[in-house]
């Protein structure tokens, strides 16, 4: 029925010529009646255009209808200009309806010729022409006819005019884009700014481009036409230039976002979303900023990137205050209107953030949020029930840090080279944070899936200009190592490995990649002598993890590591690895012994170990020092690292002997024999080192070896002797009440003690079980050392400082490589044994057990 009605109306309109329209308009007895007729006609036409009563393949009927509507709209436009434009007769709503009708006619689907086949397009152009250009010229002329009335249509008409200019027809764009400058000029002449126009076009541009309108040609036309217009008006030259840069920057990001928005792999849509929300933050458009924050959060949650989702929500929470101010519509985001105040909304966000951090195993971050909530519950709102809940959640997070396994993620450097990539990726390098247990092969497969035609570069060196300027796509991927920032609060302290490991791979902004190369004369017997390292350090725009699993590299530096420095780093890593294994086995006695066996045997067995001899041949010769006198300090560091490896190996072998099975006992004895020879050689040449370990008295907290890398503090092995204090076991205290027991337990939990391991002889294995007589003699010698320091008054025993965290300077030394412990001369003899009382001996045996 409706199609018949439209067909009849089109037939009637087709019979009307210009004189008929003129006579019909004059037939109205009064202006109000004519205005009502035009109002109703504009509304009717707009309604019929929007409904598309004919099927899309009825080309002839659609074109006939549009041709007659176009003739009628243009005739009514003449009536508007003649009868409703003067100051006394101007009708704002009538003109407004006309503009909306004309734009709706221009943007209707049946007139978008670029969507048709070439044959169909040629047929339409030959018979009906491009009606969009005709109505566009009419809209432009009607706008300029408004004169000083234009300001009344700003910002209301910005959106419809923008929609019209986005139609992909070149001549139409060229004729209508200048309307924007006229709007800018009109507002500027009245207010000396065009902020209302700017706000509206930025807001409308976002929805229009996301809806599929706009392209690179439009961005270029917009920039060139408006800049040309602004240059002809000196007062608008600078602000106009800034405005054009703002809009083109937004257009570029919106087009990138739209290009990847519908991809199956949402990786790159996340990047484009971040680019947009950062842009809106820079230009202070809070509503749009929050809108894209939640788009990003939803993307992360859909991919189970809970850590990144938490950091994204945190950006919204940081905009809110702990106050009872009412939420604005822009602040509310997608949350329920029942959260009336900023405090309520921020609390809801914080609870969601804590859940996301918990799911992402970022318990350290969740604890920070818990502490802030606890402060509010305790000191601001006095809600002790909520305080109790949040403190219990916080306690569980502390427990998870120590007890739940958290694998450290791998990091990858990825370069996108070639002009075939979108602008936000083209010729840029990114650092990616891998998923748990993700292999590089799996990561590369996921990386290449959106670009099936991309070629993977095999070299890790930066590509040349022939690659970066080529029209193709080249992807480079390799693993990088996070560079941990020094934590002052952890320095020179015994920190559980579960705590320190977190900071080695999180909150990191620097990453390094090392590439070995040979330089100088080759030595086939000693590869260490000319093994140089080219180390590239990447700095990202933001620390990882963050609101993305990857960030662009903002700066790159390259340094060359000499063979001696490389040897120092290698020894340092080896010692750290031994110490890590020791602490792991002390923390968890159920761990299998095989990894420890392989590590220790690879170092102490001469059949597989040759590092010390290689270093001595390469760097410890007099000829090397004469050629490189500047390396004297580094040579001492390397010697010191070699010396410090002995007590680490001793502790490792002791643990290995305690856990090894009978089947592997011959293997352990062979390792002990090799270690005894190695120890005698190292201690005779580089001195004796004794590690100081920390042991916490709390149940469930095993001891751990202290380590604090500090290469700036140099302490050479002296001739002084370091004595050891043996603390007797206190007598049993009388029975106390249960509350006193708990207080005493808490008090004791806050204390810790040092213990040092002393060997019986440099050639005796650390895990040998001596006869009672030998054990008594060894303990007597140890005790006599203690008596020397306490009875003769010449040297006091080692003591603890006020904090209980560090031994006194009298007994401990920090090596240039950062190991804390006792340093002895290589040539100084051991003290002679003295007798020990049976009571003290029995007490010491109890402690040892």
Tab-separated table of C-alpha atoms in Angstrom, residues 293-477:
chain	number	residue	atom	x	y	z
A	293	UNK	CA	38.706	2.877	28.072
A	294	UNK	CA	35.764	0.521	28.390
A	295	UNK	CA	36.108	-0.669	24.812
A	296	UNK	CA	39.710	-1.583	25.625
A	297	UNK	CA	38.752	-3.241	28.893
A	298	UNK	CA	36.134	-5.403	27.164
A	299	UNK	CA	38.687	-6.492	24.558
A	300	UNK	CA	41.168	-7.507	27.272
A	301	UNK	CA	38.617	-9.483	29.256
A	302	UNK	CA	37.485	-11.323	26.111
A	303	UNK	CA	41.108	-12.479	25.647
A	304	UNK	CA	41.581	-13.200	29.380
A	305	UNK	CA	44.156	-10.421	29.675
A	306	UNK	CA	43.005	-9.690	33.207
A	307	UNK	CA	46.127	-7.809	34.255
A	308	UNK	CA	45.800	-5.401	31.351
A	309	UNK	CA	42.071	-5.077	32.002
A	310	UNK	CA	42.797	-4.081	35.599
A	311	UNK	CA	45.305	-1.421	34.559
A	312	UNK	CA	42.737	-0.080	32.064
A	313	UNK	CA	40.008	0.238	34.691
A	314	UNK	CA	42.517	1.860	37.013
A	315	UNK	CA	42.775	4.786	34.578
A	316	UNK	CA	39.083	5.493	35.104
A	317	UNK	CA	39.329	5.054	38.862
A	318	UNK	CA	42.188	7.570	39.050
A	319	UNK	CA	39.883	10.231	37.594
A	320	UNK	CA	37.544	9.912	40.590
A	321	UNK	CA	37.892	11.344	44.084
A	322	UNK	CA	37.204	9.844	47.467
A	323	UNK	CA	34.345	12.278	48.003
A	324	UNK	CA	30.572	12.416	48.031
A	325	UNK	CA	30.386	14.611	44.950
A	326	UNK	CA	27.748	13.509	42.458
A	327	UNK	CA	28.884	11.682	39.352
A	328	UNK	CA	28.559	13.499	36.059
A	329	UNK	CA	27.245	11.728	32.974
A	330	UNK	CA	30.733	11.605	31.460
A	331	UNK	CA	32.262	10.163	34.635
A	332	UNK	CA	29.625	7.467	34.990
A	333	UNK	CA	30.822	5.518	31.989
A	334	UNK	CA	28.891	2.260	31.602
A	335	UNK	CA	28.159	1.829	35.302
A	336	UNK	CA	24.794	1.734	36.980
A	337	UNK	CA	23.135	5.065	37.800
A	338	UNK	CA	22.634	3.725	41.326
A	339	UNK	CA	26.271	4.641	42.019
A	340	UNK	CA	25.440	8.271	42.720
A	341	UNK	CA	28.701	9.538	44.243
A	342	UNK	CA	32.290	9.401	43.129
A	343	UNK	CA	33.186	7.436	46.255
A	344	UNK	CA	30.656	4.717	45.406
A	345	UNK	CA	31.825	4.482	41.817
A	346	UNK	CA	35.504	4.440	42.766
A	347	UNK	CA	34.925	1.725	45.362
A	348	UNK	CA	33.069	-0.422	42.808
A	349	UNK	CA	35.885	0.062	40.309
A	350	UNK	CA	38.531	-0.828	42.885
A	351	UNK	CA	36.790	-4.091	43.780
A	352	UNK	CA	36.598	-5.034	40.099
A	353	UNK	CA	40.278	-4.110	39.660
A	354	UNK	CA	41.277	-6.288	42.628
A	355	UNK	CA	39.440	-9.245	41.069
A	356	UNK	CA	41.204	-8.727	37.741
A	357	UNK	CA	44.638	-8.431	39.389
A	358	UNK	CA	43.912	-11.608	41.329
A	359	UNK	CA	43.010	-13.484	38.133
A	360	UNK	CA	46.157	-12.114	36.473
A	361	UNK	CA	48.336	-13.226	39.452
A	362	UNK	CA	49.436	-9.628	40.043
A	363	UNK	CA	48.905	-9.843	43.770
A	364	UNK	CA	51.406	-7.089	44.560
A	365	UNK	CA	49.236	-4.652	42.615
A	366	UNK	CA	46.057	-5.957	44.246
A	367	UNK	CA	47.632	-5.333	47.656
A	368	UNK	CA	48.205	-1.659	46.798
A	369	UNK	CA	44.517	-1.259	45.966
A	370	UNK	CA	43.507	-3.121	49.129
A	371	UNK	CA	45.613	-0.773	51.235
A	372	UNK	CA	43.943	2.275	49.720
A	373	UNK	CA	40.490	0.822	50.338
A	374	UNK	CA	41.461	-0.146	53.890
A	375	UNK	CA	42.546	3.427	54.573
A	376	UNK	CA	39.135	4.677	53.463
A	377	UNK	CA	37.228	2.126	55.546
A	378	UNK	CA	39.349	2.764	58.631
A	379	UNK	CA	39.856	6.534	58.608
A	380	UNK	CA	37.193	8.068	56.373
A	381	UNK	CA	33.931	6.110	56.456
A	382	UNK	CA	34.656	3.981	59.583
A	383	UNK	CA	33.150	0.852	58.071
A	384	UNK	CA	34.949	-1.762	60.135
A	385	UNK	CA	33.025	-4.645	58.615
A	386	UNK	CA	34.307	-3.745	55.137
A	387	UNK	CA	37.734	-3.104	56.655
A	388	UNK	CA	37.777	-6.642	58.002
A	389	UNK	CA	36.841	-8.057	54.590
A	390	UNK	CA	39.469	-6.116	52.686
A	391	UNK	CA	42.208	-6.980	55.177
A	392	UNK	CA	41.367	-10.665	54.830
A	393	UNK	CA	41.618	-10.380	51.047
A	394	UNK	CA	44.944	-8.616	51.415
A	395	UNK	CA	46.252	-11.355	53.689
A	396	UNK	CA	45.324	-14.012	51.112
A	397	UNK	CA	47.290	-12.144	48.464
A	398	UNK	CA	50.406	-12.130	50.662
A	399	UNK	CA	49.990	-15.865	51.144
A	400	UNK	CA	49.624	-16.442	47.392
A	401	UNK	CA	52.834	-14.517	46.700
A	402	UNK	CA	54.794	-17.013	48.778
A	403	UNK	CA	52.944	-20.232	47.976
A	404	UNK	CA	51.532	-20.081	44.420
A	405	UNK	CA	53.819	-20.728	41.473
A	406	UNK	CA	54.048	-17.784	39.062
A	407	UNK	CA	56.055	-18.414	35.905
A	408	UNK	CA	57.872	-15.361	34.593
A	409	UNK	CA	56.673	-14.311	31.132
A	410	UNK	CA	58.972	-14.071	28.137
A	411	UNK	CA	59.362	-10.808	26.268
A	412	UNK	CA	59.716	-10.471	22.509
A	413	UNK	CA	60.906	-7.649	20.287
A	414	UNK	CA	58.824	-7.406	17.118
A	415	UNK	CA	59.601	-5.115	14.196
A	416	UNK	CA	57.136	-4.366	11.388
A	417	UNK	CA	59.042	-3.197	8.314
A	418	UNK	CA	57.747	-2.173	4.906
A	419	UNK	CA	55.115	0.163	3.517
A	420	UNK	CA	52.549	-2.635	3.412
A	421	UNK	CA	51.704	-2.291	7.112
A	422	UNK	CA	49.187	0.227	8.514
A	423	UNK	CA	50.632	3.505	9.755
A	424	UNK	CA	50.465	2.580	13.448
A	425	UNK	CA	52.775	-0.411	12.784
A	426	UNK	CA	54.868	0.695	9.819
A	427	UNK	CA	58.641	0.592	10.451
A	428	UNK	CA	58.190	0.455	14.222
A	429	UNK	CA	59.509	-1.931	16.879
A	430	UNK	CA	57.377	-3.158	19.778
A	431	UNK	CA	58.120	-5.138	22.931
A	432	UNK	CA	55.507	-7.850	23.561
A	433	UNK	CA	54.769	-9.552	26.853
A	434	UNK	CA	54.154	-13.235	26.203
A	435	UNK	CA	51.586	-15.412	27.918
A	436	UNK	CA	52.420	-18.021	30.537
A	437	UNK	CA	54.568	-20.843	29.157
A	438	UNK	CA	54.214	-19.459	25.614
A	439	UNK	CA	56.944	-20.641	23.258
A	440	UNK	CA	58.430	-18.277	20.734
A	441	UNK	CA	57.210	-20.492	17.884
A	442	UNK	CA	53.617	-20.244	19.124
A	443	UNK	CA	53.978	-16.512	19.615
A	444	UNK	CA	55.302	-16.032	16.079
A	445	UNK	CA	52.442	-18.062	14.626
A	446	UNK	CA	49.933	-15.883	16.486
A	447	UNK	CA	51.820	-12.798	15.362
A	448	UNK	CA	51.848	-13.695	11.668
A	449	UNK	CA	48.231	-14.837	11.421
A	450	UNK	CA	46.810	-11.343	10.604
A	451	UNK	CA	49.493	-10.901	7.915
A	452	UNK	CA	49.595	-14.119	5.856
A	453	UNK	CA	51.690	-12.468	3.129
A	454	UNK	CA	54.336	-11.103	5.498
A	455	UNK	CA	57.884	-12.446	5.278
A	456	UNK	CA	59.763	-13.306	8.472
A	457	UNK	CA	63.246	-11.815	8.692
A	458	UNK	CA	65.894	-14.286	9.883
A	459	UNK	CA	68.440	-11.709	11.003
A	460	UNK	CA	68.089	-9.811	14.271
A	461	UNK	CA	69.952	-6.764	12.955
A	462	UNK	CA	67.910	-3.680	11.951
A	463	UNK	CA	66.970	-3.969	8.240
A	464	UNK	CA	68.195	-1.598	5.578
A	465	UNK	CA	66.318	1.036	3.630
A	466	UNK	CA	65.527	-1.415	0.863
A	467	UNK	CA	63.300	-3.278	3.349
A	468	UNK	CA	61.746	-0.283	5.116
A	469	UNK	CA	60.827	1.460	1.847
A	470	UNK	CA	59.591	-1.652	0.040
A	471	UNK	CA	55.840	-2.107	-0.608
A	472	UNK	CA	55.852	-5.499	1.108
A	473	UNK	CA	55.573	-6.671	4.714
A	474	UNK	CA	58.525	-7.953	6.760
A	475	UNK	CA	58.303	-9.054	10.392
A	476	UNK	CA	61.270	-9.509	12.707
A	477	UNK	CA	60.888	-11.328	16.033
